[in-house]
XYZ file of C-alpha atoms in Angstrom:
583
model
C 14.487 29.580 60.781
C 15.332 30.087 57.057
C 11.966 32.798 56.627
C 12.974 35.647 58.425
C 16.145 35.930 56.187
C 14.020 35.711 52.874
C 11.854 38.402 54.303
C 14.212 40.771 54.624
C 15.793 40.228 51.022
C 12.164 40.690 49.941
C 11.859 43.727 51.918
C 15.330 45.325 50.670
C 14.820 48.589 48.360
C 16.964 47.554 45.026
C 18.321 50.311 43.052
C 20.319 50.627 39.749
C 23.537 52.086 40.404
C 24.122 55.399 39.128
C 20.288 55.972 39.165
C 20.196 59.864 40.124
C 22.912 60.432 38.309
C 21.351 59.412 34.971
C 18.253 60.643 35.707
C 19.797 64.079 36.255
C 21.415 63.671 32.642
C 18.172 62.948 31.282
C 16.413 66.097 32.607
C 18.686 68.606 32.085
C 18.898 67.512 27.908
C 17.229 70.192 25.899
C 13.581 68.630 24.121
C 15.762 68.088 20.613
C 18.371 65.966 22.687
C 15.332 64.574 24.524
C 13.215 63.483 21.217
C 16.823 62.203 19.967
C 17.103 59.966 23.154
C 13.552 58.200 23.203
C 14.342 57.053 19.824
C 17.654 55.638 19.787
C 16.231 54.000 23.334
C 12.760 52.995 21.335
C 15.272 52.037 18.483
C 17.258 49.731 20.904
C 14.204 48.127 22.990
C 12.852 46.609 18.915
C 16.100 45.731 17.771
C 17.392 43.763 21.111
C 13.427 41.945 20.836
C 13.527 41.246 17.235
C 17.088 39.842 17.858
C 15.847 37.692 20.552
C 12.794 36.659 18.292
C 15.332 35.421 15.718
C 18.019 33.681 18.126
C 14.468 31.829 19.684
C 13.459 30.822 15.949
C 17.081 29.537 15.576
C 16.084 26.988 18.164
C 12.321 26.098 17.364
C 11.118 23.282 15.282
C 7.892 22.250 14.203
C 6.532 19.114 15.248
C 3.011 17.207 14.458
C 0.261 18.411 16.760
C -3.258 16.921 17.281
C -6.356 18.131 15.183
C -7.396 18.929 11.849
C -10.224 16.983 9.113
C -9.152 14.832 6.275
C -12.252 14.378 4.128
C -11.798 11.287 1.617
C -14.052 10.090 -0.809
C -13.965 6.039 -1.460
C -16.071 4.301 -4.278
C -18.938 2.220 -3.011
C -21.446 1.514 -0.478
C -19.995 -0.343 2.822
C -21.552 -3.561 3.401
C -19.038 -5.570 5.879
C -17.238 -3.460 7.689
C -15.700 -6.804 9.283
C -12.295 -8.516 9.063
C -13.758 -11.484 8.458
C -16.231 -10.324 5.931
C -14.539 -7.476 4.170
C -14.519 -8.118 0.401
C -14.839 -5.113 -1.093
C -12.553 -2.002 -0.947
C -14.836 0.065 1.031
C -15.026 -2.531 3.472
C -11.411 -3.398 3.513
C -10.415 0.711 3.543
C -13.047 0.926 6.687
C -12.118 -1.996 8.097
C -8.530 -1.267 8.383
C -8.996 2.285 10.060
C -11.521 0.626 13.075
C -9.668 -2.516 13.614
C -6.351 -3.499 14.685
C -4.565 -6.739 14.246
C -1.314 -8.481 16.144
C 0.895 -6.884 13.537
C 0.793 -4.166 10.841
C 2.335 -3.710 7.642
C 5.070 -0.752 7.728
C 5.557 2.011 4.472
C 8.632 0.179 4.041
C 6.530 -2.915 3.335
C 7.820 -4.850 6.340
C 5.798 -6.192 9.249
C 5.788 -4.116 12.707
C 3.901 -4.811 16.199
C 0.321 -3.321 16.855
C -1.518 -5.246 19.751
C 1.725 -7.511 19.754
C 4.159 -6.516 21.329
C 6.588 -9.321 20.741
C 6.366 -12.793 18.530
C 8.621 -15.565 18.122
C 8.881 -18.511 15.412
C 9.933 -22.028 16.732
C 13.202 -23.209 14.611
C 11.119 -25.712 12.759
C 8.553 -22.745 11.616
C 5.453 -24.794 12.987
C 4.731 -22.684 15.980
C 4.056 -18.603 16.466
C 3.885 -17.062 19.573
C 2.554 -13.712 20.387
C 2.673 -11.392 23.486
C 0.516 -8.747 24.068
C 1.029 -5.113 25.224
C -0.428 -3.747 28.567
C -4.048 -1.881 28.823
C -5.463 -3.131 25.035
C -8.760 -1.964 24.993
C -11.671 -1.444 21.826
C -12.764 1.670 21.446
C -15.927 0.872 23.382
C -13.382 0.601 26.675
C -13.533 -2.875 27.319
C -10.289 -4.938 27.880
C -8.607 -6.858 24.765
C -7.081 -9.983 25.399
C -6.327 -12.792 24.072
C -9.968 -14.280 24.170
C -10.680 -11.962 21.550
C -7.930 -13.453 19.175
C -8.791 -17.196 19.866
C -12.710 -16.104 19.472
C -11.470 -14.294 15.951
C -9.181 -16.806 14.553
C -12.187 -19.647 15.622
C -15.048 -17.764 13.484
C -12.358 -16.924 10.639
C -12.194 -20.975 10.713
C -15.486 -21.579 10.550
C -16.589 -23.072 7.464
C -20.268 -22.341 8.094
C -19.123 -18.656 7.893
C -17.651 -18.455 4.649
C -15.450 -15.851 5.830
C -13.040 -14.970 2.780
C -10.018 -15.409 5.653
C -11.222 -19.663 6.292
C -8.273 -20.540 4.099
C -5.687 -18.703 5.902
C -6.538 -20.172 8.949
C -7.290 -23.727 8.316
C -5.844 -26.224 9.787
C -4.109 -23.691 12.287
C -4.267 -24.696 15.921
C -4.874 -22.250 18.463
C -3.472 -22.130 21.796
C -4.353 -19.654 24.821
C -0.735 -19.941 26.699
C -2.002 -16.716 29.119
C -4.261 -13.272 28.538
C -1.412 -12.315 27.338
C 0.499 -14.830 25.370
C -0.927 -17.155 22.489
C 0.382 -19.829 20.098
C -0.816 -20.439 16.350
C 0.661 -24.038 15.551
C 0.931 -25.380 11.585
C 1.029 -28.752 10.492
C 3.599 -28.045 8.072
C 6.203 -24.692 7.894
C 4.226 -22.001 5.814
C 6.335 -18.968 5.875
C 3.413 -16.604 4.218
C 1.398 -17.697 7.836
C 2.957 -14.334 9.507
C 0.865 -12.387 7.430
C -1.987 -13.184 8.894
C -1.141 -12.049 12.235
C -2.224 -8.944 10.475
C -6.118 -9.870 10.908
C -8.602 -7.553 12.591
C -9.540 -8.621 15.834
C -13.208 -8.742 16.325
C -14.450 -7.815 20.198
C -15.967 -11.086 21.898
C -18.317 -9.482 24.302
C -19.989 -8.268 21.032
C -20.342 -10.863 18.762
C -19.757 -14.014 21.126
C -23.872 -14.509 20.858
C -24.372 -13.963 17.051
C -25.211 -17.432 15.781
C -23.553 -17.679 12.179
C -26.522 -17.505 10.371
C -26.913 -13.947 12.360
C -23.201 -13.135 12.025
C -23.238 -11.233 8.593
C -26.294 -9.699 9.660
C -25.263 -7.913 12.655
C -25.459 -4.524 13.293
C -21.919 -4.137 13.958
C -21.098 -4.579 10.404
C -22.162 -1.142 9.854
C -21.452 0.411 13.343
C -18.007 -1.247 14.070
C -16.264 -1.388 17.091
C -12.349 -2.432 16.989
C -9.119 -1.239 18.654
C -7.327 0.542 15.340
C -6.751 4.644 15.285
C -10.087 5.482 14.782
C -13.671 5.015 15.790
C -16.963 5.594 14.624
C -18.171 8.724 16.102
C -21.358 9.627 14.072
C -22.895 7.493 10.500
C -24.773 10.089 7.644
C -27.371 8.117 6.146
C -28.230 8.672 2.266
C -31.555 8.974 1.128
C -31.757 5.315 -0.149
C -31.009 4.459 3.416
C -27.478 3.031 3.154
C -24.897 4.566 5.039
C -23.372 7.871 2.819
C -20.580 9.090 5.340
C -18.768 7.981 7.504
C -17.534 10.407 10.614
C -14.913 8.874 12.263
C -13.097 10.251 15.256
C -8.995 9.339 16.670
C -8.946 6.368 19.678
C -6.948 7.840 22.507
C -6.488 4.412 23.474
C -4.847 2.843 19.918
C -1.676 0.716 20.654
C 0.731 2.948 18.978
C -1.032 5.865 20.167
C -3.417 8.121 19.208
C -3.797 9.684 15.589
C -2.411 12.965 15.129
C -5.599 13.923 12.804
C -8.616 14.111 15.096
C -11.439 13.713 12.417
C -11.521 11.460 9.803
C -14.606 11.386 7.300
C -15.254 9.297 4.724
C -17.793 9.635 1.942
C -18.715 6.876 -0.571
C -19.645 7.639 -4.194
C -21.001 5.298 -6.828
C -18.137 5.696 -9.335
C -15.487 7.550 -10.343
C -16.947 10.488 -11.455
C -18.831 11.254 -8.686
C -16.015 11.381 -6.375
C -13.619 13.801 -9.408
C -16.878 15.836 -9.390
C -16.709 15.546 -5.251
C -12.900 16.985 -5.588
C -13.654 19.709 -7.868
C -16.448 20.749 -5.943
C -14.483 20.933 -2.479
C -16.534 18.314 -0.868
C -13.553 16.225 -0.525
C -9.258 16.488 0.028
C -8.607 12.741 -1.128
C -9.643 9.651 -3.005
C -7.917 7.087 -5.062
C -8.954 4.901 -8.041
C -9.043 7.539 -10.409
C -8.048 7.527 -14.006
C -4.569 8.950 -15.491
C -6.208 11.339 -17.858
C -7.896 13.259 -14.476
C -4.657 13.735 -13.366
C -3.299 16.591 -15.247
C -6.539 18.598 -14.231
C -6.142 17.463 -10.015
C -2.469 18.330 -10.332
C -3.687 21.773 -11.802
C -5.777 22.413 -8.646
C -3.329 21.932 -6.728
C -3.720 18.573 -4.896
C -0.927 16.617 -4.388
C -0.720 13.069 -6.261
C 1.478 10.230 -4.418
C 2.330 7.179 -6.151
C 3.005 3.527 -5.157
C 3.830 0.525 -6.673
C 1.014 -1.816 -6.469
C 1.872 -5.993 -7.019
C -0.015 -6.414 -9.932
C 1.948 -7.921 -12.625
C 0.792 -7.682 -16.405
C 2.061 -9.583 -19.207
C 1.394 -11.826 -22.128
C 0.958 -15.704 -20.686
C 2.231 -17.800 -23.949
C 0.194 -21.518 -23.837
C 2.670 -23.800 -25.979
C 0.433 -26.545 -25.756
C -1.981 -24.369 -28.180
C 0.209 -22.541 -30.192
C 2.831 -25.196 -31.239
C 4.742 -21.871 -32.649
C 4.844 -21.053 -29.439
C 6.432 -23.714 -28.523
C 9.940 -22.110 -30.323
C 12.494 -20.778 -27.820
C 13.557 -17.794 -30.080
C 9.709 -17.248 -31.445
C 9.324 -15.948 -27.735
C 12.815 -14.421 -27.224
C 12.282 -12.103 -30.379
C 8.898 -11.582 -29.486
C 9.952 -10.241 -25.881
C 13.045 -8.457 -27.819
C 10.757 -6.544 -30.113
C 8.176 -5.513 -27.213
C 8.652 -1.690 -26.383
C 7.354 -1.978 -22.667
C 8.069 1.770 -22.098
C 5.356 2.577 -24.753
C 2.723 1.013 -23.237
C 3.544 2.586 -20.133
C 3.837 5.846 -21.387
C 0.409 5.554 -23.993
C -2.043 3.723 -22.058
C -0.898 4.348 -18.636
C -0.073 7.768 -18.744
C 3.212 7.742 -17.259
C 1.637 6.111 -13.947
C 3.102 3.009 -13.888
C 6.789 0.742 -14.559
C 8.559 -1.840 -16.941
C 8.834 -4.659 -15.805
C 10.775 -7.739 -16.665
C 10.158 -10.057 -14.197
C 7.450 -11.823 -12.348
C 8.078 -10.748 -8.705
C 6.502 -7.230 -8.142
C 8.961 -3.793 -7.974
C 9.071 -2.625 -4.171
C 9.567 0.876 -5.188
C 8.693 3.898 -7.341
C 11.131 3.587 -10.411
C 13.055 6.479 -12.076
C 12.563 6.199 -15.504
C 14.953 5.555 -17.796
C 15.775 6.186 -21.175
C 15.764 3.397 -23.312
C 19.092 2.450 -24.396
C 18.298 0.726 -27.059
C 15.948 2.485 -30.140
C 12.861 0.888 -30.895
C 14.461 0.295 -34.158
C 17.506 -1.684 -33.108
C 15.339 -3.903 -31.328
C 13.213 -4.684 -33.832
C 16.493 -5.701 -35.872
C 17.745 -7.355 -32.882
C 14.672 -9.721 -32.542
C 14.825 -10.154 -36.544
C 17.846 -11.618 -36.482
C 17.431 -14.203 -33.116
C 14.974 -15.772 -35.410
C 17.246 -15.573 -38.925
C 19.433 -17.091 -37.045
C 17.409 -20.102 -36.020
C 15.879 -20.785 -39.439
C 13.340 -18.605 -39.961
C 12.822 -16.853 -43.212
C 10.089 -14.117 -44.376
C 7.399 -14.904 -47.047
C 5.838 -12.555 -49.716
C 3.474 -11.370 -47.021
C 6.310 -10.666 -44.433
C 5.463 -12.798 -42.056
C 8.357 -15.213 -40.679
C 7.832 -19.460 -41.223
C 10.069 -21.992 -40.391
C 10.104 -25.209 -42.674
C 10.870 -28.422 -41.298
C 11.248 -31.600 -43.272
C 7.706 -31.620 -44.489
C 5.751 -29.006 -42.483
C 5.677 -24.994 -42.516
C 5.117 -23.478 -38.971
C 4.057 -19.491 -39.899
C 4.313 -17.231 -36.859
C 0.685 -16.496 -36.368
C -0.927 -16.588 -33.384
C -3.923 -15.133 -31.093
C -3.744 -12.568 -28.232
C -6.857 -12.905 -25.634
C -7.604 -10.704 -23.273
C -10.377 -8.763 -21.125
C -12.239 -5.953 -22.575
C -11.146 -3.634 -20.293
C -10.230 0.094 -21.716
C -6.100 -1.056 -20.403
C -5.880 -4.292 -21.671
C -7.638 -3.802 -24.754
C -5.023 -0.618 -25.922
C -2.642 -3.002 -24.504
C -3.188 -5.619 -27.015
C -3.150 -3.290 -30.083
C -0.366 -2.063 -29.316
C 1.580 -5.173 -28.989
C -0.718 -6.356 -31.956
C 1.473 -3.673 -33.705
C 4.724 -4.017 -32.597
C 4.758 -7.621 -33.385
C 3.525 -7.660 -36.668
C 6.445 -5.395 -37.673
C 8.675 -7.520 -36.596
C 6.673 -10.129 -38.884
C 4.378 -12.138 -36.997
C 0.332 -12.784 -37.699
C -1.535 -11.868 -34.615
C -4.885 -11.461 -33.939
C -6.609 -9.830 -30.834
C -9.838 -12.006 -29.195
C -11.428 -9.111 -26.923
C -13.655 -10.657 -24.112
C -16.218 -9.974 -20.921
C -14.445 -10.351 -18.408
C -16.932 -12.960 -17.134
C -16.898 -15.089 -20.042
C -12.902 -14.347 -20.607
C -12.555 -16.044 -16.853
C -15.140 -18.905 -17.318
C -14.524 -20.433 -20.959
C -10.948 -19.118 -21.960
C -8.929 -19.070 -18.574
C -9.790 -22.051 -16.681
C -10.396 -24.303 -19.773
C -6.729 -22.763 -20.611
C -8.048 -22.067 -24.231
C -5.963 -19.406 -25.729
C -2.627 -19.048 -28.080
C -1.394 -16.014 -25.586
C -3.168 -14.125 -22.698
C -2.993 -10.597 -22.177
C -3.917 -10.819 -18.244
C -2.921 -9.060 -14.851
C -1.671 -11.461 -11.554
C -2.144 -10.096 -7.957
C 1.162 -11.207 -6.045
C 0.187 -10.782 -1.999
C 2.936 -9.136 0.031
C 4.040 -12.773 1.017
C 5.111 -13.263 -2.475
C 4.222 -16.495 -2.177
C 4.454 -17.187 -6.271
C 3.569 -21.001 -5.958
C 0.035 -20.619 -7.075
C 1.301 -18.558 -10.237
C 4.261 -20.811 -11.574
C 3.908 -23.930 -9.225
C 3.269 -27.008 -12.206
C 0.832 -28.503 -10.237
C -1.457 -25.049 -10.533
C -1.326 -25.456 -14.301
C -4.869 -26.349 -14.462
C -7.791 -24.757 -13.111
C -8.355 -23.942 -9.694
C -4.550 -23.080 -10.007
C -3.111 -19.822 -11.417
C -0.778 -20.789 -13.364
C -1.494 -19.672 -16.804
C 1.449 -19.635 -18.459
C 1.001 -23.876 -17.600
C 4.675 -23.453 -17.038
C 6.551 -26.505 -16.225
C 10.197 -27.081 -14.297
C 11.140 -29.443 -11.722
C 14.214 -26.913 -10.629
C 11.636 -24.117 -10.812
C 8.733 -26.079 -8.621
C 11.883 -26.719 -6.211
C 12.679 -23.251 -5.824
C 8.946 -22.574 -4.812
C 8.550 -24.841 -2.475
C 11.507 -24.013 -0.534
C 10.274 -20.361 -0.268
C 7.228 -21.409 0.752
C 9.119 -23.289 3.916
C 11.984 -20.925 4.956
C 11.631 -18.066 7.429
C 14.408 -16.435 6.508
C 14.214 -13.715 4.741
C 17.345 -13.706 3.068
C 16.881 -17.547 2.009
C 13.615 -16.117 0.316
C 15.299 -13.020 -1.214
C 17.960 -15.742 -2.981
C 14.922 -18.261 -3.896
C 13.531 -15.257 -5.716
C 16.390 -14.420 -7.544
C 16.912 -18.458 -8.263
C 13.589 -18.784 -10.190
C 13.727 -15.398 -11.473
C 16.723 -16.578 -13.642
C 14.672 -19.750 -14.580
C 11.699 -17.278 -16.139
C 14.272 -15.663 -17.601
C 15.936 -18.410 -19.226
C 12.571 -20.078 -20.328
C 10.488 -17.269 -21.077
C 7.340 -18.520 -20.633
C 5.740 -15.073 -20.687
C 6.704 -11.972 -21.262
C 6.216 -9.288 -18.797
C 4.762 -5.604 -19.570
C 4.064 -3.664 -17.006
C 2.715 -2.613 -13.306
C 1.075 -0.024 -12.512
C 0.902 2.697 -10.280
C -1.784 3.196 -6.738
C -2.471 6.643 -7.327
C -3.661 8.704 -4.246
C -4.663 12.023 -4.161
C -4.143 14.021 -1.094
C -4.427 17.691 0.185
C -0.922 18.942 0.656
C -1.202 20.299 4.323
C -1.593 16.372 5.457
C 2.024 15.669 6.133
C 4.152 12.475 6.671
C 2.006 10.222 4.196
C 4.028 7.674 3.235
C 3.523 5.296 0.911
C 5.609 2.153 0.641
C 4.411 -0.989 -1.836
C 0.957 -1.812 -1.084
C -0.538 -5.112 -1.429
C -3.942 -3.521 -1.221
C -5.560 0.245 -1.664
C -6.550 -0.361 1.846
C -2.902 -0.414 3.157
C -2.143 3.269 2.241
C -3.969 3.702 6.168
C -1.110 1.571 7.355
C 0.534 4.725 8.850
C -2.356 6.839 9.186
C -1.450 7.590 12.844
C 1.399 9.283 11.782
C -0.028 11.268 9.594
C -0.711 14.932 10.863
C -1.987 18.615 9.666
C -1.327 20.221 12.860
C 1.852 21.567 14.072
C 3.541 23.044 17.215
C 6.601 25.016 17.389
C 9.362 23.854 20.331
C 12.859 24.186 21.331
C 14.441 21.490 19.420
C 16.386 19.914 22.646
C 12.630 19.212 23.745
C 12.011 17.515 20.943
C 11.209 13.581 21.193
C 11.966 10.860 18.771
């Protein structure tokens, strides 16, 4: 019924009012008035569109689109590209961009859901459970569940296996609740356990019939198949036959959705200066692990450098049981007094790293500071803790203490690696402390020999060595007393029943702000006993072109974790309205 009346409206003859009348106008101006007319009306039509053009740019906003090649260049040749096997960075850098775990780690350093999409802790920390989103699937298209965890978490356990992960697992019970739900149970509360949830899941259907003696042999070490952001879309071959590049291609079917950057490739170089001589040669937009004095020369080309605190902690380790002048309170107060930190920093890292005063790692990129107090004044200052306890200068300028019927000089050894950074390192405090009047002598060796017969046998005065705290910051192994001897970390063979309390309550809360106050608790107990003193950490440096946007970078535990976000990041844009613009 409704049709005949739109036909007629569609049929009507429309006509601007006034029409002839105009028209009339316009044909009876003169060609001057004529010319005159076209171009204020020409004039009008541009204005009136550029005008719109502007109002409509008022309203648009860029947003990331999909697309674009990032080309990195990694040092290395990749052997396991496995989370159970990865050892090496190339590996672990590969690894992490094929394979996906239960949770990620965030740029803010905090743990998020990837195949998880929710977890709970029992009260008494002993059990985690774990749901899984909808439609998981590896990038092969078969169904994830959570078969493929228990399978993971049962060859991670196996001893046989020698997977690098067995200790983070053992012990750990695993329960299949549903496809979709699982439970990890502990014997005891661990609170570091919910890092693992961060584990690689490996896909069943492909590695359910490798026997463990075939496991690290597998094909699918080099041709990996996981459920992360991207997949493995072609391999380049080098001419000695190991795999040379890596083309790797976004998974439409990732958890958190599919990477803004469509192609990934990754080449592997030998060493350092192949991959600098890579980036000056265009072959390559990014890489990492490169040396402070390239720096000025990458900045100059224009790539863009993005730092990150990394949790490596160095410092000087004192062993009192040694160096009996060690053993003096104030000999290690004046010592710490009269280290300039920034120095070092500045000299031998280049800028590229922080000051530190403390054995828990810096979460953040630190402004720096100027030094309140002149090297000078500190020197004075740590002059006169020791004056003050007895200690007098000889002819030679060196400060002794007598005692009844002994002399205790201030002499002592530094040992240390004979890496380029420690080395300079140790000079330079060599220096500073024998202005301030101390003997000290530098021991410089191999880094095989330096771990075999000086570390674990615990024979040295003072060390001159770096600690890797993971993201758990689980600092038991580092400061527990029962780690003071080899296998245990704890070189400083430090010793304090409130301090071993401390750890081991951390070590059993899951609350973070219980662990942020036990941190602060035995940080004032390091502080009060000085065991060591603390130089420096330095800076993950990662070069990257400038037209990849949203790289962030929070504290990484490992090189590997700058891909944490790599989903996110994007080189593509598209222009909308901003009201249609999604969070």
């Amino acid at each position: 019924m409704e049709k005949e009346p739109i036909k007629s409206i569609d049929k009507k003859e429309w006509r601007i009012p006034f029409e002839s009348r105009v028209m009339r106008v316009i044909r009876a101006f003169t060609l001057t008035e004529k010319t005159i007319f076209v171009f204020f009306t020409g004039l009008f039509i541009l204005s009136s569109l550029s005008l719109l053009y502007q109002v409509n740019k008022l309203f648009l906003v860029d947003v990331p689109d999909y697309g674009g090649t990032l080309t990195e260049g990694i040092i290395g040749s990749p052997r396991f590209i496995n989370p159970l096997l990865a050892v090496s960075e190339v590996d672990k850098d590969l690894t992490s961009l094929i394979y996906s775990g239960l949770l990620k780690i965030n740029p803010e350093g905090k743990l998020t859901a990837d195949l998880a999409e929710s977890y709970t802790i029992s009260p008494d920390g002993l059990n985690y459970t774990f749901i899984l989103k909808d439609n998981l699937y590896f990038q092969d298209g078969v169904r994830l569940t959570t078969d493929e965890i228990v399978f993971t978490v049962e060859k991670a356990q196996d001893s046989s296996l020698k997977s690098p992960r067995e200790a983070n697992w053992s012990g750990v019970l695993v329960h299949k609740v549903s496809d979709k739900e699982i439970t990890f149970v502990l014997k005891q509360p661990y609170s570091p356990f919910i890092q693992n949830a961060t584990l690689g899941i490996l896909p069943k259907h492909l590695w359910k019939d490798a026997s463990t003696e075939e496991f690290p042999f597998s094909q699918f070490n080099i041709k990996p198949v996981g459920s992360g952001p991207y997949k493995v879309d072609s391999i380049v071959y080098a001419s000695s036959g190991l795999p040379g590049e890596y083309r790797l291609k976004s998974f439409n079917k990732y958890a958190l959705g599919e990477a803004f950057i469509t192609n990934l490739v990754i080449k592997t170089y030998q060493n350092e200066k192949g991959v600098v001589e890579a980036y000056n040669g265009g072959e390559i937009g990014s890489f990492h692990s490169v040396s402070q004095k390239q720096l000025p020369d990458i900045e100059a080309r224009g790539g863009n450098v993005v730092l990150s605190p990394l949790p490596r902690i160095f410092g000087v380790f004192f062993n009192q049981n040694l160096a009996p002048v060690l053993v003096y309170k104030e000999v290690r107060e004046a010592l710490d007094m009269a280290t300039d930190k920034q120095i070092i920093v500045d000299n031998i890292l280049g800028g590229f790293g922080q000051v530190i005063n403390s054995p828990v790692p810096l979460k953040t990129v630190a402004p720096k500071l100027d030094d309140v107090i002149s090297a000078e004044t500190r020197l004075e200052n740590a002059k006169n803790i020791l004056v003050a306890k007895g200690w007098k200068q000889n002819a030679d300028g060196i400060f002794e203490k007598k005692e009844k019927n002994s002399t205790t000089k201030l002499e002592f050894s530094i040992s240390t690696g004979n890496a380029p950074e420690l080395k300079e390192t140790a000079i330079l405090l060599q220096q500073q402390w024998e202005k301030l009047g101390a003997k000290v002598d530098v021991k410089i060796f191999e880094i095989g020999d330096l771990n075999q017969n000086v570390i674990k046998p615990r024979k040295y005065d003072a060390l001159l060595f770096g600690e890797i705290i993971g993201r758990d910051l689980d600092l038991y192994p580092f400061w527990h007393s029962s780690q003071r001897t080899s296998p245990g970390l704890n070189i400083a063979i430090y010793t304090n029943l409130k301090a071993d309390k401390i750890l081991e309550k951390i070590r059993t809360t899951t609350s973070s702000d219980e662990q942020e106050k036990g941190l602060e608790d035995f940080n004032k107990e390091i502080r009060s006993d000085i065991p060591a003193i603390f130089t420096y950490s330095p800076y993950f440096i990662y070069i990257i072109p400038k037209q990849v946007q949203n790289v962030q970078l929070g504290a990484l535990a490992g090189s590997s974790e700058r891909f944490s976000d790599i989903n996110k990041w994007f080189i593509e844009t598209n222009s909308i309205w901003n009201f249609f613009k999604t969070n």
